[in-house]
Amino acid sequence: MAYQWDSSLETGHEKIDNQHKQLVAALNNIIEASQLGKGKDEIFKTLDFLTGYTIMHFTTEEKLQTQYDYPDYLIHKRYHDEFKVTVGDLTKRLVAEGPTEEMIGIVTTTIGNWLLNHIKGDDFRMAAYVKSQEAQ
Ligand SMILES: [Fe+2]
Ligand SMILES: [Fe+2]
């Protein structure tokens, strides 16, 4: 099942929201590639894109946080770092076991759940802070 973008994911910070939209789209591309029966190479290409985009996105958020001395920067960064490790582990598993529909389901559900939870909690708080600082 594909992930849906809706207003419950909107932090109100344009740059962050745009990147989150791209993340959801990238996640859906993996699901779609699997459902369409695309080959291994194509599926790993979509996963590589998501991984690269995630790292870029985390860097964007971390820069905004250090720029405005966000008080929860260290913990937020730790969540990002831990998630990068999780994605790395999932990728290794996918390589070892092959991109079966079942494995793709595990990978996309794990990534999707983490992302949506993180956006609705940590990112919402952080974006509100960044926006208040930018408004000054
Ligand atoms: Fe974040
Ligand atoms: Fe984020």
Coordinates of N, CA, C and O and ligand atoms in Angstrom, one line a residue:
M1 N 0.8 -1.2 0.0 CA 0.0 0.0 0.0 C 0.9 1.3 0.0 O 1.8 1.3 0.7
A2 N 0.5 2.2 -0.8 CA 1.3 3.4 -0.9 C 1.0 4.4 0.2 O -0.1 4.3 0.9
Y3 N 2.0 5.2 0.5 CA 1.8 6.2 1.5 C 1.2 7.5 0.9 O 1.4 7.8 -0.2
Q4 N 0.3 8.1 1.7 CA -0.4 9.3 1.3 C 0.1 10.5 2.0 O 0.3 10.5 3.2
W5 N 0.3 11.6 1.2 CA 0.6 12.8 1.8 C -0.7 13.6 2.2 O -1.6 13.6 1.4
D6 N -0.8 14.0 3.4 CA -1.9 14.9 3.7 C -1.5 16.0 4.7 O -0.4 16.0 5.2
S7 N -2.4 16.8 5.1 CA -2.1 18.0 5.9 C -1.6 17.6 7.3 O -0.9 18.5 7.9
S8 N -1.9 16.4 7.7 CA -1.4 16.0 9.0 C 0.1 15.9 9.1 O 0.7 15.8 10.1
L9 N 0.7 15.9 7.9 CA 2.2 15.8 7.8 C 2.9 17.2 7.5 O 4.1 17.3 7.5
E10 N 2.0 18.2 7.4 CA 2.6 19.5 7.1 C 3.0 20.3 8.3 O 2.3 20.6 9.2
T11 N 4.3 20.6 8.4 CA 4.9 21.3 9.5 C 4.7 22.8 9.4 O 4.8 23.6 10.3
G12 N 4.4 23.3 8.1 CA 4.3 24.7 7.9 C 5.6 25.4 7.5 O 5.6 26.5 7.1
H13 N 6.7 24.6 7.5 CA 8.0 25.1 7.0 C 8.2 24.6 5.6 O 8.3 23.4 5.4
E14 N 8.2 25.5 4.6 CA 8.1 25.2 3.2 C 9.2 24.2 2.8 O 8.9 23.2 2.1
K15 N 10.4 24.6 3.1 CA 11.5 23.8 2.6 C 11.4 22.3 3.2 O 11.6 21.3 2.5
I16 N 11.2 22.3 4.5 CA 11.1 20.9 5.2 C 9.9 20.2 4.6 O 10.0 19.0 4.3
D17 N 8.8 20.8 4.4 CA 7.6 20.1 3.9 C 7.8 19.6 2.5 O 7.4 18.5 2.1
N18 N 8.5 20.4 1.6 CA 8.8 20.0 0.3 C 9.6 18.7 0.3 O 9.4 17.8 -0.5
Q19 N 10.6 18.7 1.1 CA 11.5 17.6 1.2 C 10.8 16.3 1.7 O 11.0 15.2 1.2
H20 N 9.9 16.6 2.7 CA 9.1 15.4 3.2 C 8.2 14.8 2.1 O 8.1 13.6 2.0
K21 N 7.7 15.7 1.3 CA 6.8 15.2 0.2 C 7.6 14.4 -0.7 O 7.2 13.3 -1.2
Q22 N 8.9 14.8 -1.0 CA 9.8 14.0 -1.9 C 10.1 12.7 -1.3 O 10.2 11.7 -2.0
L23 N 10.3 12.7 0.1 CA 10.6 11.4 0.8 C 9.4 10.4 0.6 O 9.7 9.2 0.4
V24 N 8.2 10.9 0.8 CA 7.0 10.0 0.7 C 6.9 9.5 -0.7 O 6.7 8.3 -1.0
A25 N 7.2 10.4 -1.7 CA 7.1 10.0 -3.1 C 8.2 8.9 -3.4 O 7.9 7.9 -4.1
A26 N 9.4 9.1 -2.9 CA 10.5 8.2 -3.1 C 10.2 6.8 -2.5 O 10.5 5.8 -3.1
L27 N 9.5 6.9 -1.3 CA 9.1 5.6 -0.7 C 8.1 4.9 -1.5 O 8.2 3.7 -1.8
N28 N 7.1 5.6 -2.1 CA 6.1 5.0 -2.9 C 6.7 4.5 -4.2 O 6.2 3.5 -4.7
N29 N 7.8 5.1 -4.7 CA 8.4 4.6 -5.9 C 9.0 3.2 -5.7 O 9.0 2.4 -6.6
I30 N 9.5 2.9 -4.5 CA 10.0 1.6 -4.2 C 8.9 0.6 -4.2 O 9.0 -0.5 -4.8
I31 N 7.8 0.9 -3.5 CA 6.6 0.1 -3.5 C 6.1 -0.2 -4.9 O 5.8 -1.4 -5.3
E32 N 6.0 0.9 -5.7 CA 5.5 0.7 -7.1 C 6.4 -0.1 -7.9 O 6.0 -1.0 -8.7
A33 N 7.7 0.1 -7.8 CA 8.7 -0.7 -8.6 C 8.5 -2.2 -8.3 O 8.6 -3.1 -9.1
S34 N 8.3 -2.5 -7.0 CA 8.1 -3.9 -6.6 C 6.8 -4.4 -7.1 O 6.7 -5.5 -7.7
Q35 N 5.7 -3.6 -7.0 CA 4.4 -4.1 -7.4 C 4.4 -4.3 -9.0 O 3.6 -5.2 -9.5
L36 N 5.1 -3.5 -9.7 CA 5.1 -3.6 -11.1 C 6.1 -4.7 -11.6 O 6.3 -4.9 -12.8
G37 N 6.7 -5.4 -10.6 CA 7.5 -6.5 -10.9 C 8.9 -6.1 -11.6 O 9.4 -6.8 -12.4
K38 N 9.3 -4.9 -11.3 CA 10.6 -4.4 -11.8 C 11.7 -5.3 -11.3 O 11.6 -5.9 -10.3
G39 N 12.8 -5.3 -12.1 CA 13.9 -6.1 -11.7 C 14.7 -5.6 -10.5 O 14.4 -4.5 -10.1
K40 N 15.6 -6.4 -10.0 CA 16.5 -6.1 -8.9 C 17.1 -4.7 -9.0 O 17.0 -3.9 -8.1
D41 N 17.7 -4.5 -10.2 CA 18.5 -3.2 -10.4 C 17.6 -2.0 -10.2 O 18.0 -1.0 -9.5
E42 N 16.4 -2.1 -10.8 CA 15.5 -1.0 -10.7 C 15.0 -0.7 -9.3 O 14.9 0.4 -8.8
I43 N 14.7 -1.8 -8.6 CA 14.3 -1.7 -7.2 C 15.4 -1.1 -6.3 O 15.2 -0.2 -5.5
F44 N 16.6 -1.6 -6.5 CA 17.7 -1.0 -5.7 C 18.0 0.4 -6.0 O 18.4 1.2 -5.2
K45 N 17.7 0.8 -7.3 CA 17.9 2.2 -7.7 C 16.9 3.1 -6.9 O 17.3 4.1 -6.4
T46 N 15.7 2.6 -6.7 CA 14.7 3.4 -6.0 C 15.1 3.5 -4.5 O 14.9 4.6 -3.9
L47 N 15.6 2.4 -4.0 CA 16.0 2.5 -2.6 C 17.3 3.4 -2.4 O 17.4 4.1 -1.4
D48 N 18.2 3.3 -3.3 CA 19.4 4.2 -3.3 C 19.0 5.6 -3.3 O 19.5 6.4 -2.6
F49 N 18.0 5.9 -4.1 CA 17.5 7.3 -4.2 C 17.0 7.7 -2.9 O 17.3 8.8 -2.4
L50 N 16.1 6.9 -2.3 CA 15.5 7.2 -1.0 C 16.6 7.4 0.1 O 16.5 8.4 0.8
T51 N 17.6 6.6 0.1 CA 18.7 6.7 1.1 C 19.4 8.0 0.9 O 19.6 8.7 1.9
G52 N 19.8 8.3 -0.3 CA 20.5 9.5 -0.6 C 19.7 10.8 -0.2 O 20.2 11.7 0.4
Y53 N 18.4 10.7 -0.6 CA 17.6 11.9 -0.3 C 17.3 12.1 1.2 O 17.3 13.2 1.7
T54 N 17.2 10.9 1.9 CA 17.1 11.0 3.3 C 18.3 11.7 4.0 O 18.1 12.5 4.8
I55 N 19.5 11.3 3.5 CA 20.7 11.8 4.1 C 20.8 13.3 3.8 O 21.0 14.2 4.7
M56 N 20.4 13.7 2.6 CA 20.4 15.1 2.2 C 19.4 15.9 3.1 O 19.7 17.0 3.6
H57 N 18.2 15.3 3.3 CA 17.2 15.9 4.1 C 17.6 16.1 5.5 O 17.4 17.2 6.1
F58 N 18.2 15.1 6.1 CA 18.6 15.2 7.5 C 19.7 16.3 7.6 O 19.6 17.1 8.6
T59 N 20.6 16.4 6.7 CA 21.5 17.5 6.7 C 20.9 18.9 6.7 O 21.2 19.8 7.4
T60 N 19.8 19.0 5.8 CA 19.1 20.3 5.8 C 18.5 20.6 7.1 O 18.7 21.8 7.6
E61 N 17.9 19.7 7.7 CA 17.2 19.9 9.0 C 18.3 20.2 10.1 O 18.1 21.1 10.9
E62 N 19.4 19.5 10.1 CA 20.4 19.7 11.1 C 21.1 21.1 11.0 O 21.4 21.7 12.0
K63 N 21.2 21.5 9.7 CA 21.8 22.8 9.5 C 20.9 23.9 10.0 O 21.3 24.9 10.7
L64 N 19.6 23.8 9.8 CA 18.6 24.8 10.3 C 18.7 24.8 11.8 O 18.6 25.8 12.5
Q65 N 18.8 23.6 12.4 CA 18.8 23.5 13.9 C 20.1 24.2 14.5 O 20.0 24.9 15.5
T66 N 21.2 24.0 13.9 CA 22.4 24.6 14.4 C 22.4 26.1 14.2 O 22.9 26.9 15.0
Q67 N 21.9 26.4 13.0 CA 21.8 27.9 12.7 C 21.0 28.7 13.7 O 21.4 29.8 14.1
Y68 N 20.0 28.0 14.3 CA 19.1 28.8 15.2 C 19.3 28.2 16.6 O 18.4 28.5 17.5
D69 N 20.4 27.5 16.9 CA 20.6 27.0 18.3 C 19.4 26.2 18.8 O 19.0 26.5 20.0
Y70 N 18.9 25.3 18.1 CA 17.7 24.5 18.5 C 18.1 23.7 19.8 O 19.1 23.0 19.7
P71 N 17.4 23.9 20.9 CA 17.8 23.2 22.1 C 17.8 21.7 22.0 O 18.6 21.1 22.8
D72 N 17.0 21.1 21.2 CA 17.0 19.6 21.1 C 17.8 19.1 19.9 O 17.5 18.0 19.5
Y73 N 18.7 19.9 19.5 CA 19.5 19.5 18.3 C 20.2 18.1 18.5 O 20.1 17.2 17.6
L74 N 20.8 17.9 19.6 CA 21.6 16.7 19.7 C 20.8 15.4 19.7 O 21.1 14.4 19.1
I75 N 19.6 15.5 20.4 CA 18.7 14.3 20.4 C 18.1 14.1 19.0 O 18.0 13.0 18.5
H76 N 17.8 15.2 18.4 CA 17.2 15.1 17.0 C 18.2 14.5 16.1 O 17.9 13.6 15.3
K77 N 19.4 14.9 16.2 CA 20.5 14.4 15.3 C 20.7 12.9 15.6 O 20.9 12.1 14.7
R78 N 20.6 12.6 16.9 CA 20.8 11.1 17.3 C 19.7 10.3 16.6 O 20.0 9.2 16.1
Y79 N 18.5 10.8 16.6 CA 17.4 10.0 16.0 C 17.7 9.8 14.5 O 17.5 8.7 13.9
H80 N 18.2 10.9 13.8 CA 18.5 10.8 12.4 C 19.6 9.7 12.2 O 19.6 8.9 11.3
D81 N 20.7 9.8 13.1 CA 21.8 8.9 12.9 C 21.4 7.5 13.1 O 21.8 6.6 12.4
E82 N 20.5 7.3 14.1 CA 20.1 5.9 14.4 C 19.3 5.4 13.2 O 19.3 4.2 12.8
F83 N 18.5 6.3 12.6 CA 17.6 5.8 11.5 C 18.5 5.5 10.3 O 18.2 4.6 9.5
K84 N 19.6 6.3 10.1 CA 20.5 5.9 9.0 C 21.1 4.5 9.1 O 21.2 3.8 8.1
V85 N 21.4 4.2 10.4 CA 21.9 2.8 10.6 C 20.8 1.8 10.3 O 21.1 0.8 9.7
T86 N 19.6 2.1 10.7 CA 18.4 1.2 10.4 C 18.3 1.0 8.9 O 18.1 -0.2 8.5
V87 N 18.3 2.0 8.2 CA 18.2 1.9 6.7 C 19.3 1.1 6.1 O 19.1 0.3 5.2
G88 N 20.5 1.3 6.6 CA 21.7 0.5 6.2 C 21.5 -0.9 6.4 O 21.8 -1.8 5.6
D89 N 21.0 -1.3 7.6 CA 20.8 -2.7 8.0 C 19.7 -3.3 7.1 O 19.8 -4.4 6.7
L90 N 18.6 -2.5 6.9 CA 17.5 -3.0 6.0 C 18.0 -3.3 4.6 O 17.7 -4.3 4.0
T91 N 18.9 -2.4 4.1 CA 19.4 -2.5 2.8 C 20.3 -3.8 2.7 O 20.2 -4.6 1.7
K92 N 21.1 -4.0 3.7 CA 21.9 -5.3 3.8 C 21.0 -6.5 3.7 O 21.3 -7.5 3.0
R93 N 20.0 -6.5 4.5 CA 19.0 -7.6 4.5 C 18.4 -7.8 3.2 O 18.2 -9.0 2.7
L94 N 18.1 -6.7 2.5 CA 17.4 -6.8 1.2 C 18.4 -7.4 0.2 O 18.0 -8.1 -0.7
V95 N 19.6 -7.0 0.3 CA 20.7 -7.5 -0.6 C 20.8 -9.0 -0.4 O 20.9 -9.8 -1.3
A96 N 20.9 -9.4 0.9 CA 21.1 -10.8 1.2 C 20.0 -11.7 0.8 O 20.2 -12.8 0.3
E97 N 18.8 -11.2 1.1 CA 17.6 -12.1 0.9 C 16.9 -11.8 -0.5 O 16.0 -12.6 -0.9
G98 N 17.4 -10.8 -1.2 CA 16.8 -10.5 -2.5 C 15.5 -9.6 -2.3 O 14.8 -9.8 -1.2
P99 N 15.2 -8.8 -3.2 CA 14.1 -7.9 -3.1 C 12.7 -8.5 -3.4 O 12.0 -8.2 -4.3
T100 N 12.4 -9.5 -2.5 CA 11.1 -10.2 -2.7 C 10.0 -9.2 -2.2 O 10.3 -8.2 -1.5
E101 N 8.8 -9.5 -2.6 CA 7.7 -8.6 -2.2 C 7.6 -8.5 -0.7 O 7.3 -7.4 -0.1
E102 N 7.8 -9.6 0.0 CA 7.7 -9.6 1.4 C 8.8 -8.7 2.0 O 8.5 -7.9 2.9
M103 N 10.0 -8.9 1.5 CA 11.1 -8.0 2.1 C 10.9 -6.6 1.8 O 11.1 -5.7 2.6
I104 N 10.4 -6.3 0.6 CA 10.1 -4.9 0.2 C 9.1 -4.3 1.2 O 9.1 -3.2 1.6
G105 N 8.1 -5.2 1.5 CA 7.0 -4.8 2.5 C 7.6 -4.4 3.8 O 7.3 -3.4 4.4
I106 N 8.5 -5.3 4.3 CA 9.2 -5.0 5.6 C 10.0 -3.7 5.6 O 9.9 -2.9 6.5
V107 N 10.8 -3.6 4.5 CA 11.6 -2.4 4.4 C 10.8 -1.1 4.3 O 11.0 -0.2 5.0
T108 N 9.8 -1.1 3.4 CA 9.0 0.2 3.2 C 8.2 0.5 4.4 O 8.0 1.6 4.8
T109 N 7.6 -0.6 5.1 CA 6.8 -0.3 6.3 C 7.7 0.2 7.4 O 7.3 1.2 8.1
T110 N 8.8 -0.4 7.6 CA 9.7 0.1 8.7 C 10.1 1.6 8.4 O 10.1 2.4 9.3
I111 N 10.6 1.9 7.2 CA 11.0 3.2 6.8 C 9.8 4.2 6.9 O 9.9 5.3 7.5
G112 N 8.7 3.8 6.3 CA 7.5 4.6 6.3 C 7.0 5.0 7.7 O 6.7 6.1 8.0
N113 N 6.9 4.0 8.6 CA 6.4 4.2 9.9 C 7.3 5.1 10.7 O 6.9 6.1 11.4
W114 N 8.6 4.9 10.5 CA 9.6 5.8 11.2 C 9.4 7.2 10.8 O 9.3 8.1 11.6
L115 N 9.4 7.4 9.4 CA 9.4 8.7 8.9 C 8.1 9.5 9.3 O 8.2 10.6 9.8
L116 N 6.9 8.8 9.2 CA 5.7 9.5 9.5 C 5.7 9.9 11.0 O 5.3 11.0 11.4
N117 N 6.1 9.0 11.9 CA 6.2 9.2 13.3 C 7.1 10.4 13.6 O 6.8 11.3 14.4
H118 N 8.3 10.3 13.0 CA 9.3 11.4 13.2 C 8.8 12.7 12.7 O 9.0 13.7 13.4
I119 N 8.2 12.8 11.6 CA 7.7 14.0 11.0 C 6.6 14.6 12.0 O 6.7 15.8 12.4
K120 N 5.7 13.8 12.4 CA 4.6 14.3 13.2 C 5.0 14.7 14.7 O 4.3 15.4 15.3
G121 N 6.1 14.2 15.1 CA 6.6 14.5 16.5 C 7.8 15.4 16.4 O 7.6 16.7 16.5
D122 N 9.0 14.9 16.3 CA 10.2 15.6 16.4 C 10.3 16.8 15.3 O 10.7 17.9 15.6
D123 N 9.9 16.5 14.1 CA 10.0 17.5 13.0 C 9.0 18.6 13.2 O 9.3 19.8 13.0
F124 N 7.8 18.3 13.7 CA 6.8 19.3 14.0 C 7.4 20.3 15.0 O 7.3 21.5 14.8
R125 N 7.9 19.8 16.1 CA 8.4 20.6 17.2 C 9.6 21.5 16.7 O 9.7 22.7 16.9
M126 N 10.5 20.8 15.9 CA 11.6 21.5 15.4 C 11.2 22.6 14.4 O 11.7 23.7 14.4
A127 N 10.3 22.3 13.5 CA 9.9 23.2 12.5 C 9.2 24.5 13.1 O 9.4 25.6 12.6
A128 N 8.4 24.2 14.2 CA 7.8 25.4 14.8 C 8.8 26.3 15.4 O 8.7 27.5 15.3
Y129 N 9.9 25.7 16.0 CA 11.0 26.5 16.6 C 11.7 27.3 15.5 O 11.9 28.5 15.6
V130 N 12.1 26.6 14.4 CA 12.8 27.2 13.3 C 12.0 28.4 12.7 O 12.5 29.5 12.5
K131 N 10.7 28.1 12.5 CA 9.8 29.2 12.0 C 9.8 30.4 12.9 O 9.8 31.5 12.4
S132 N 9.7 30.1 14.2 CA 9.6 31.3 15.1 C 10.9 32.1 15.1 O 10.9 33.3 15.2
Q133 N 12.0 31.4 14.9 CA 13.3 32.1 14.8 C 13.4 32.9 13.5 O 14.0 34.0 13.4
E134 N 13.0 32.2 12.4 CA 13.1 32.9 11.1 C 12.2 34.1 11.0 O 12.5 35.0 10.3
A135 N 11.1 34.1 11.8 CA 10.2 35.3 11.8 C 10.8 36.5 12.5 O 10.2 37.6 12.4
Q136 N 11.9 36.3 13.2 CA 12.4 37.4 14.0 C 13.3 38.3 13.2 O 13.9 37.9 12.3
Ligands
FE1 FE 14.1 15.2 11.5
FE2 FE 12.3 15.5 8.4

